[in-house]
Each structure stands twice: as structure tokens, then as C-alpha cells.
Amino acid sequence: MLEDEKYMRLAIDEAKKACGIMEVPIGAVIVDKDGHVIAKGHNLRESTQRSIAHAELLAIDEACQKLNTWRLEDTTLYVTLEPCPMCAGAIMLSRVKRVVFGAFDPKGGCAGTLMNLLEYEKFNHQSEVQGGVLEDECAEMLSTFFKELRNRKKRAKKNLQ
């Protein structure tokens, strides 16, 4: 568990980078079997206006390029929020061995909350899933971000009146 917390803190650092550029604060890190960080990513969906610019997908893409393979076997992906359906699909298709996430996502989580695509036995690959690592810290970062975003929108609306 201490190793998981160590790498989740790196994912949190990535999430803070996203928050710093007004992106939803989600970060991801991919680690190989020897504990080396091979890729990192944070949300860039708003700044790039690309629906696929999720932290997990950006980290997966970077890892594939660095390793020169689409198979990310023997890797662990750490992400601050439970993966959505799109990211869960990419994780499964990339054959990531293990997924560790922080906060659960009641609106879109597909690693156990709404469904579990990552451990679905009918797919040709399953990932081991561990949720709730540094959950409070990851959830608080998201809550604070969205609270500030709502307040900013209220102030802007007031200024227009």
C-alpha cells in the first residue's frame, strides 16, 4: 500500500498541473514492474478542445511511444479518479496489468462504481483494480475545483447584470 500511495502522490502532482491551467484536476502515472515511472499525463480536454485528452489516455499514449509497443503488460496505471468508459476501454486494450485509482466516480466510473470494464471476464484481458488510494485527497481536489468553478461562473453572471 505504501508503494501505491507513493505513485498516487505523483498522479496527484499531475492533477495539480491540470488544475493550474483550469483543467479538471485529474492526473495519471504509469509505472513498470521495476517501479520506474514511464509516463505521466494530466487532463488537457478543455485547453486542447479534444474529448480524448484525458489523463489516462495521454499517459498510455506516452508509454506506448516510449516503449515502442501498444502492449503495456506488467505496468500499473495510477489515476486520481476512477476511469471513465473510454479510458477503461483503452486501459483494457493496452493490456495494463493493474489500475490503482483515488476517488470513486459515481457519474462515470467504469472500474467498479457503475460497472467494471477492467475486470470483465468476457474480454480477452483483465486488469487488477484497486480503488480508494488517497481517496480523500483526490476527491477533495476535485470538489474544490468544481466549487471554485461554480463560484467563478456566479461572479461572472453577476458582473453581466
JSON list of C-alpha atoms in Angstrom, two decimals:
[
{"chain": "A", "resi": 1, "resn": "MET", "atom": "CA", "xyz": [0.00, 0.00, 0.00]},
{"chain": "A", "resi": 2, "resn": "LEU", "atom": "CA", "xyz": [2.87, 2.40, 0.68]},
{"chain": "A", "resi": 3, "resn": "GLU", "atom": "CA", "xyz": [4.12, 1.93, -2.89]},
{"chain": "A", "resi": 4, "resn": "ASP", "atom": "CA", "xyz": [0.63, 2.68, -4.19]},
{"chain": "A", "resi": 5, "resn": "GLU", "atom": "CA", "xyz": [0.49, 5.87, -2.14]},
{"chain": "A", "resi": 6, "resn": "LYS", "atom": "CA", "xyz": [3.93, 6.91, -3.40]},
{"chain": "A", "resi": 7, "resn": "TYR", "atom": "CA", "xyz": [2.86, 6.68, -7.04]},
{"chain": "A", "resi": 8, "resn": "MET", "atom": "CA", "xyz": [-0.60, 8.12, -6.37]},
{"chain": "A", "resi": 9, "resn": "ARG", "atom": "CA", "xyz": [1.14, 11.21, -4.98]},
{"chain": "A", "resi": 10, "resn": "LEU", "atom": "CA", "xyz": [2.87, 11.55, -8.37]},
{"chain": "A", "resi": 11, "resn": "ALA", "atom": "CA", "xyz": [-0.54, 11.29, -10.06]},
{"chain": "A", "resi": 12, "resn": "ILE", "atom": "CA", "xyz": [-1.81, 13.98, -7.68]},
{"chain": "A", "resi": 13, "resn": "ASP", "atom": "CA", "xyz": [1.11, 16.18, -8.76]},
{"chain": "A", "resi": 14, "resn": "GLU", "atom": "CA", "xyz": [-0.04, 15.71, -12.35]},
{"chain": "A", "resi": 15, "resn": "ALA", "atom": "CA", "xyz": [-3.61, 16.59, -11.34]},
{"chain": "A", "resi": 16, "resn": "LYS", "atom": "CA", "xyz": [-2.33, 19.81, -9.77]},
{"chain": "A", "resi": 17, "resn": "LYS", "atom": "CA", "xyz": [-0.73, 20.71, -13.12]},
{"chain": "A", "resi": 18, "resn": "ALA", "atom": "CA", "xyz": [-4.14, 20.33, -14.74]},
{"chain": "A", "resi": 19, "resn": "CYS", "atom": "CA", "xyz": [-5.76, 22.48, -12.08]},
{"chain": "A", "resi": 20, "resn": "GLY", "atom": "CA", "xyz": [-3.11, 25.14, -12.63]},
{"chain": "A", "resi": 21, "resn": "ILE", "atom": "CA", "xyz": [-4.29, 25.57, -16.23]},
{"chain": "A", "resi": 22, "resn": "MET", "atom": "CA", "xyz": [-8.01, 25.43, -15.35]},
{"chain": "A", "resi": 23, "resn": "GLU", "atom": "CA", "xyz": [-8.44, 21.80, -16.35]},
{"chain": "A", "resi": 24, "resn": "VAL", "atom": "CA", "xyz": [-10.34, 19.26, -14.28]},
{"chain": "A", "resi": 25, "resn": "PRO", "atom": "CA", "xyz": [-7.65, 18.08, -11.84]},
{"chain": "A", "resi": 26, "resn": "ILE", "atom": "CA", "xyz": [-7.07, 14.50, -12.89]},
{"chain": "A", "resi": 27, "resn": "GLY", "atom": "CA", "xyz": [-3.59, 13.05, -13.19]},
{"chain": "A", "resi": 28, "resn": "ALA", "atom": "CA", "xyz": [-2.17, 9.69, -14.22]},
{"chain": "A", "resi": 29, "resn": "VAL", "atom": "CA", "xyz": [1.16, 7.92, -13.95]},
{"chain": "A", "resi": 30, "resn": "ILE", "atom": "CA", "xyz": [2.26, 4.61, -15.50]},
{"chain": "A", "resi": 31, "resn": "VAL", "atom": "CA", "xyz": [4.91, 2.56, -13.72]},
{"chain": "A", "resi": 32, "resn": "ASP", "atom": "CA", "xyz": [6.73, -0.53, -14.96]},
{"chain": "A", "resi": 33, "resn": "LYS", "atom": "CA", "xyz": [7.23, -3.74, -12.96]},
{"chain": "A", "resi": 34, "resn": "ASP", "atom": "CA", "xyz": [10.52, -2.41, -11.56]},
{"chain": "A", "resi": 35, "resn": "GLY", "atom": "CA", "xyz": [8.89, 0.74, -10.20]},
{"chain": "A", "resi": 36, "resn": "HIS", "atom": "CA", "xyz": [10.17, 3.12, -12.87]},
{"chain": "A", "resi": 37, "resn": "VAL", "atom": "CA", "xyz": [7.78, 5.85, -13.98]},
{"chain": "A", "resi": 38, "resn": "ILE", "atom": "CA", "xyz": [7.49, 5.52, -17.74]},
{"chain": "A", "resi": 39, "resn": "ALA", "atom": "CA", "xyz": [4.72, 8.02, -18.47]},
{"chain": "A", "resi": 40, "resn": "LYS", "atom": "CA", "xyz": [2.65, 10.80, -16.93]},
{"chain": "A", "resi": 41, "resn": "GLY", "atom": "CA", "xyz": [-0.39, 12.74, -18.01]},
{"chain": "A", "resi": 42, "resn": "HIS", "atom": "CA", "xyz": [-2.97, 15.23, -16.86]},
{"chain": "A", "resi": 43, "resn": "ASN", "atom": "CA", "xyz": [-6.25, 16.34, -18.34]},
{"chain": "A", "resi": 44, "resn": "LEU", "atom": "CA", "xyz": [-5.98, 18.66, -21.33]},
{"chain": "A", "resi": 45, "resn": "ARG", "atom": "CA", "xyz": [-9.52, 18.35, -22.66]},
{"chain": "A", "resi": 46, "resn": "GLU", "atom": "CA", "xyz": [-10.51, 21.99, -22.14]},
{"chain": "A", "resi": 47, "resn": "SER", "atom": "CA", "xyz": [-7.27, 23.59, -23.28]},
{"chain": "A", "resi": 48, "resn": "THR", "atom": "CA", "xyz": [-6.99, 21.43, -26.41]},
{"chain": "A", "resi": 49, "resn": "GLN", "atom": "CA", "xyz": [-10.75, 21.03, -27.01]},
{"chain": "A", "resi": 50, "resn": "ARG", "atom": "CA", "xyz": [-10.18, 17.32, -27.63]},
{"chain": "A", "resi": 51, "resn": "SER", "atom": "CA", "xyz": [-12.62, 14.92, -25.99]},
{"chain": "A", "resi": 52, "resn": "ILE", "atom": "CA", "xyz": [-9.96, 12.23, -25.79]},
{"chain": "A", "resi": 53, "resn": "ALA", "atom": "CA", "xyz": [-7.37, 14.33, -23.92]},
{"chain": "A", "resi": 54, "resn": "HIS", "atom": "CA", "xyz": [-7.96, 12.52, -20.63]},
{"chain": "A", "resi": 55, "resn": "ALA", "atom": "CA", "xyz": [-5.02, 11.98, -18.26]},
{"chain": "A", "resi": 56, "resn": "GLU", "atom": "CA", "xyz": [-5.09, 8.20, -18.68]},
{"chain": "A", "resi": 57, "resn": "LEU", "atom": "CA", "xyz": [-5.12, 8.29, -22.48]},
{"chain": "A", "resi": 58, "resn": "LEU", "atom": "CA", "xyz": [-2.30, 10.80, -22.64]},
{"chain": "A", "resi": 59, "resn": "ALA", "atom": "CA", "xyz": [-0.20, 8.68, -20.26]},
{"chain": "A", "resi": 60, "resn": "ILE", "atom": "CA", "xyz": [-1.00, 5.49, -22.21]},
{"chain": "A", "resi": 61, "resn": "ASP", "atom": "CA", "xyz": [-0.01, 7.16, -25.48]},
{"chain": "A", "resi": 62, "resn": "GLU", "atom": "CA", "xyz": [3.26, 8.40, -24.00]},
{"chain": "A", "resi": 63, "resn": "ALA", "atom": "CA", "xyz": [4.06, 4.96, -22.55]},
{"chain": "A", "resi": 64, "resn": "CYS", "atom": "CA", "xyz": [3.37, 3.24, -25.88]},
{"chain": "A", "resi": 65, "resn": "GLN", "atom": "CA", "xyz": [5.66, 5.68, -27.68]},
{"chain": "A", "resi": 66, "resn": "LYS", "atom": "CA", "xyz": [8.45, 5.30, -25.12]},
{"chain": "A", "resi": 67, "resn": "LEU", "atom": "CA", "xyz": [8.26, 1.50, -25.05]},
{"chain": "A", "resi": 68, "resn": "ASN", "atom": "CA", "xyz": [7.58, 1.23, -28.79]},
{"chain": "A", "resi": 69, "resn": "THR", "atom": "CA", "xyz": [4.66, -1.13, -28.22]},
{"chain": "A", "resi": 70, "resn": "TRP", "atom": "CA", "xyz": [0.91, -0.94, -27.69]},
{"chain": "A", "resi": 71, "resn": "ARG", "atom": "CA", "xyz": [1.12, -3.73, -25.11]},
{"chain": "A", "resi": 72, "resn": "LEU", "atom": "CA", "xyz": [1.63, -2.27, -21.64]},
{"chain": "A", "resi": 73, "resn": "GLU", "atom": "CA", "xyz": [1.80, -5.63, -19.92]},
{"chain": "A", "resi": 74, "resn": "ASP", "atom": "CA", "xyz": [3.47, -5.62, -16.49]},
{"chain": "A", "resi": 75, "resn": "THR", "atom": "CA", "xyz": [2.60, -1.96, -15.91]},
{"chain": "A", "resi": 76, "resn": "THR", "atom": "CA", "xyz": [0.47, -0.25, -13.29]},
{"chain": "A", "resi": 77, "resn": "LEU", "atom": "CA", "xyz": [-1.56, 2.86, -14.05]},
{"chain": "A", "resi": 78, "resn": "TYR", "atom": "CA", "xyz": [-2.22, 5.24, -11.16]},
{"chain": "A", "resi": 79, "resn": "VAL", "atom": "CA", "xyz": [-5.00, 7.78, -11.67]},
{"chain": "A", "resi": 80, "resn": "THR", "atom": "CA", "xyz": [-6.63, 10.22, -9.29]},
{"chain": "A", "resi": 81, "resn": "LEU", "atom": "CA", "xyz": [-10.21, 9.49, -10.46]},
{"chain": "A", "resi": 82, "resn": "GLU", "atom": "CA", "xyz": [-11.83, 6.20, -11.37]},
{"chain": "A", "resi": 83, "resn": "PRO", "atom": "CA", "xyz": [-11.54, 5.71, -15.15]},
{"chain": "A", "resi": 84, "resn": "CYS", "atom": "CA", "xyz": [-14.49, 6.55, -17.42]},
{"chain": "A", "resi": 85, "resn": "PRO", "atom": "CA", "xyz": [-15.72, 4.06, -20.07]},
{"chain": "A", "resi": 86, "resn": "MET", "atom": "CA", "xyz": [-13.41, 5.46, -22.76]},
{"chain": "A", "resi": 87, "resn": "CYS", "atom": "CA", "xyz": [-10.32, 5.28, -20.53]},
{"chain": "A", "resi": 88, "resn": "ALA", "atom": "CA", "xyz": [-11.27, 1.86, -19.16]},
{"chain": "A", "resi": 89, "resn": "GLY", "atom": "CA", "xyz": [-11.51, 0.60, -22.74]},
{"chain": "A", "resi": 90, "resn": "ALA", "atom": "CA", "xyz": [-8.09, 1.99, -23.62]},
{"chain": "A", "resi": 91, "resn": "ILE", "atom": "CA", "xyz": [-6.60, 0.52, -20.45]},
{"chain": "A", "resi": 92, "resn": "MET", "atom": "CA", "xyz": [-8.03, -2.90, -21.28]},
{"chain": "A", "resi": 93, "resn": "LEU", "atom": "CA", "xyz": [-6.96, -2.74, -24.91]},
{"chain": "A", "resi": 94, "resn": "SER", "atom": "CA", "xyz": [-3.46, -1.64, -23.87]},
{"chain": "A", "resi": 95, "resn": "ARG", "atom": "CA", "xyz": [-3.28, -4.64, -21.55]},
{"chain": "A", "resi": 96, "resn": "VAL", "atom": "CA", "xyz": [-2.30, -2.65, -18.47]},
{"chain": "A", "resi": 97, "resn": "LYS", "atom": "CA", "xyz": [-1.81, -5.22, -15.72]},
{"chain": "A", "resi": 98, "resn": "ARG", "atom": "CA", "xyz": [-3.05, -3.19, -12.76]},
{"chain": "A", "resi": 99, "resn": "VAL", "atom": "CA", "xyz": [-5.05, 0.01, -12.21]},
{"chain": "A", "resi": 100, "resn": "VAL", "atom": "CA", "xyz": [-4.96, 1.97, -8.96]},
{"chain": "A", "resi": 101, "resn": "PHE", "atom": "CA", "xyz": [-7.30, 4.94, -8.61]},
{"chain": "A", "resi": 102, "resn": "GLY", "atom": "CA", "xyz": [-8.01, 7.51, -5.93]},
{"chain": "A", "resi": 103, "resn": "ALA", "atom": "CA", "xyz": [-11.56, 8.87, -5.91]},
{"chain": "A", "resi": 104, "resn": "PHE", "atom": "CA", "xyz": [-14.59, 6.88, -6.99]},
{"chain": "A", "resi": 105, "resn": "ASP", "atom": "CA", "xyz": [-16.70, 8.42, -9.77]},
{"chain": "A", "resi": 106, "resn": "PRO", "atom": "CA", "xyz": [-20.45, 7.97, -9.19]},
{"chain": "A", "resi": 107, "resn": "LYS", "atom": "CA", "xyz": [-21.28, 9.60, -12.56]},
{"chain": "A", "resi": 108, "resn": "GLY", "atom": "CA", "xyz": [-18.94, 7.74, -14.90]},
{"chain": "A", "resi": 109, "resn": "GLY", "atom": "CA", "xyz": [-16.73, 5.26, -13.08]},
{"chain": "A", "resi": 110, "resn": "CYS", "atom": "CA", "xyz": [-16.15, 2.06, -15.00]},
{"chain": "A", "resi": 111, "resn": "ALA", "atom": "CA", "xyz": [-13.69, 0.36, -12.65]},
{"chain": "A", "resi": 112, "resn": "GLY", "atom": "CA", "xyz": [-16.31, -0.77, -10.17]},
{"chain": "A", "resi": 113, "resn": "THR", "atom": "CA", "xyz": [-18.80, 2.03, -9.49]},
{"chain": "A", "resi": 114, "resn": "LEU", "atom": "CA", "xyz": [-21.23, 1.95, -12.42]},
{"chain": "A", "resi": 115, "resn": "MET", "atom": "CA", "xyz": [-19.69, -1.17, -13.93]},
{"chain": "A", "resi": 116, "resn": "ASN", "atom": "CA", "xyz": [-16.28, -2.79, -14.04]},
{"chain": "A", "resi": 117, "resn": "LEU", "atom": "CA", "xyz": [-14.99, -2.98, -17.59]},
{"chain": "A", "resi": 118, "resn": "LEU", "atom": "CA", "xyz": [-11.47, -3.65, -16.36]},
{"chain": "A", "resi": 119, "resn": "GLU", "atom": "CA", "xyz": [-12.25, -6.98, -14.72]},
{"chain": "A", "resi": 120, "resn": "TYR", "atom": "CA", "xyz": [-15.00, -8.13, -17.09]},
{"chain": "A", "resi": 121, "resn": "GLU", "atom": "CA", "xyz": [-14.19, -11.78, -17.74]},
{"chain": "A", "resi": 122, "resn": "LYS", "atom": "CA", "xyz": [-15.57, -11.89, -21.30]},
{"chain": "A", "resi": 123, "resn": "PHE", "atom": "CA", "xyz": [-12.83, -9.56, -22.56]},
{"chain": "A", "resi": 124, "resn": "ASN", "atom": "CA", "xyz": [-9.52, -11.13, -23.59]},
{"chain": "A", "resi": 125, "resn": "HIS", "atom": "CA", "xyz": [-7.67, -9.07, -20.98]},
{"chain": "A", "resi": 126, "resn": "GLN", "atom": "CA", "xyz": [-8.49, -8.02, -17.44]},
{"chain": "A", "resi": 127, "resn": "SER", "atom": "CA", "xyz": [-6.68, -5.60, -15.17]},
{"chain": "A", "resi": 128, "resn": "GLU", "atom": "CA", "xyz": [-6.42, -5.94, -11.43]},
{"chain": "A", "resi": 129, "resn": "VAL", "atom": "CA", "xyz": [-8.20, -2.94, -9.85]},
{"chain": "A", "resi": 130, "resn": "GLN", "atom": "CA", "xyz": [-7.54, -1.17, -6.55]},
{"chain": "A", "resi": 131, "resn": "GLY", "atom": "CA", "xyz": [-9.69, 1.84, -5.74]},
{"chain": "A", "resi": 132, "resn": "GLY", "atom": "CA", "xyz": [-9.69, 4.38, -2.95]},
{"chain": "A", "resi": 133, "resn": "VAL", "atom": "CA", "xyz": [-5.94, 5.01, -2.62]},
{"chain": "A", "resi": 134, "resn": "LEU", "atom": "CA", "xyz": [-5.57, 8.50, -1.11]},
{"chain": "A", "resi": 135, "resn": "GLU", "atom": "CA", "xyz": [-9.27, 8.82, -1.90]},
{"chain": "A", "resi": 136, "resn": "ASP", "atom": "CA", "xyz": [-9.97, 11.78, 0.39]},
{"chain": "A", "resi": 137, "resn": "GLU", "atom": "CA", "xyz": [-7.14, 13.86, -1.05]},
{"chain": "A", "resi": 138, "resn": "CYS", "atom": "CA", "xyz": [-8.12, 13.06, -4.63]},
{"chain": "A", "resi": 139, "resn": "ALA", "atom": "CA", "xyz": [-11.83, 13.72, -4.02]},
{"chain": "A", "resi": 140, "resn": "GLU", "atom": "CA", "xyz": [-11.14, 16.99, -2.17]},
{"chain": "A", "resi": 141, "resn": "MET", "atom": "CA", "xyz": [-9.08, 18.31, -5.06]},
{"chain": "A", "resi": 142, "resn": "LEU", "atom": "CA", "xyz": [-11.99, 17.68, -7.45]},
{"chain": "A", "resi": 143, "resn": "SER", "atom": "CA", "xyz": [-14.61, 19.10, -5.06]},
{"chain": "A", "resi": 144, "resn": "THR", "atom": "CA", "xyz": [-12.61, 22.27, -4.52]},
{"chain": "A", "resi": 145, "resn": "PHE", "atom": "CA", "xyz": [-12.06, 22.72, -8.25]},
{"chain": "A", "resi": 146, "resn": "PHE", "atom": "CA", "xyz": [-15.75, 22.41, -9.11]},
{"chain": "A", "resi": 147, "resn": "LYS", "atom": "CA", "xyz": [-16.81, 24.62, -6.19]},
{"chain": "A", "resi": 148, "resn": "GLU", "atom": "CA", "xyz": [-14.43, 27.35, -7.38]},
{"chain": "A", "resi": 149, "resn": "LEU", "atom": "CA", "xyz": [-15.64, 26.92, -10.96]},
{"chain": "A", "resi": 150, "resn": "ARG", "atom": "CA", "xyz": [-19.28, 27.35, -9.89]},
{"chain": "A", "resi": 151, "resn": "ASN", "atom": "CA", "xyz": [-18.39, 30.43, -7.83]},
{"chain": "A", "resi": 152, "resn": "ARG", "atom": "CA", "xyz": [-16.46, 31.93, -10.75]},
{"chain": "A", "resi": 153, "resn": "LYS", "atom": "CA", "xyz": [-19.46, 31.41, -13.05]},
{"chain": "A", "resi": 154, "resn": "LYS", "atom": "CA", "xyz": [-21.79, 33.03, -10.49]},
{"chain": "A", "resi": 155, "resn": "ARG", "atom": "CA", "xyz": [-19.50, 36.06, -10.20]},
{"chain": "A", "resi": 156, "resn": "ALA", "atom": "CA", "xyz": [-19.26, 36.38, -13.98]},
{"chain": "A", "resi": 157, "resn": "LYS", "atom": "CA", "xyz": [-23.04, 36.19, -14.29]},
{"chain": "A", "resi": 158, "resn": "LYS", "atom": "CA", "xyz": [-23.43, 38.86, -11.59]},
{"chain": "A", "resi": 159, "resn": "ASN", "atom": "CA", "xyz": [-20.98, 41.12, -13.40]},
{"chain": "A", "resi": 160, "resn": "LEU", "atom": "CA", "xyz": [-23.03, 40.89, -16.60]},
{"chain": "A", "resi": 161, "resn": "GLN", "atom": "CA", "xyz": [-26.18, 42.08, -14.86]}
]
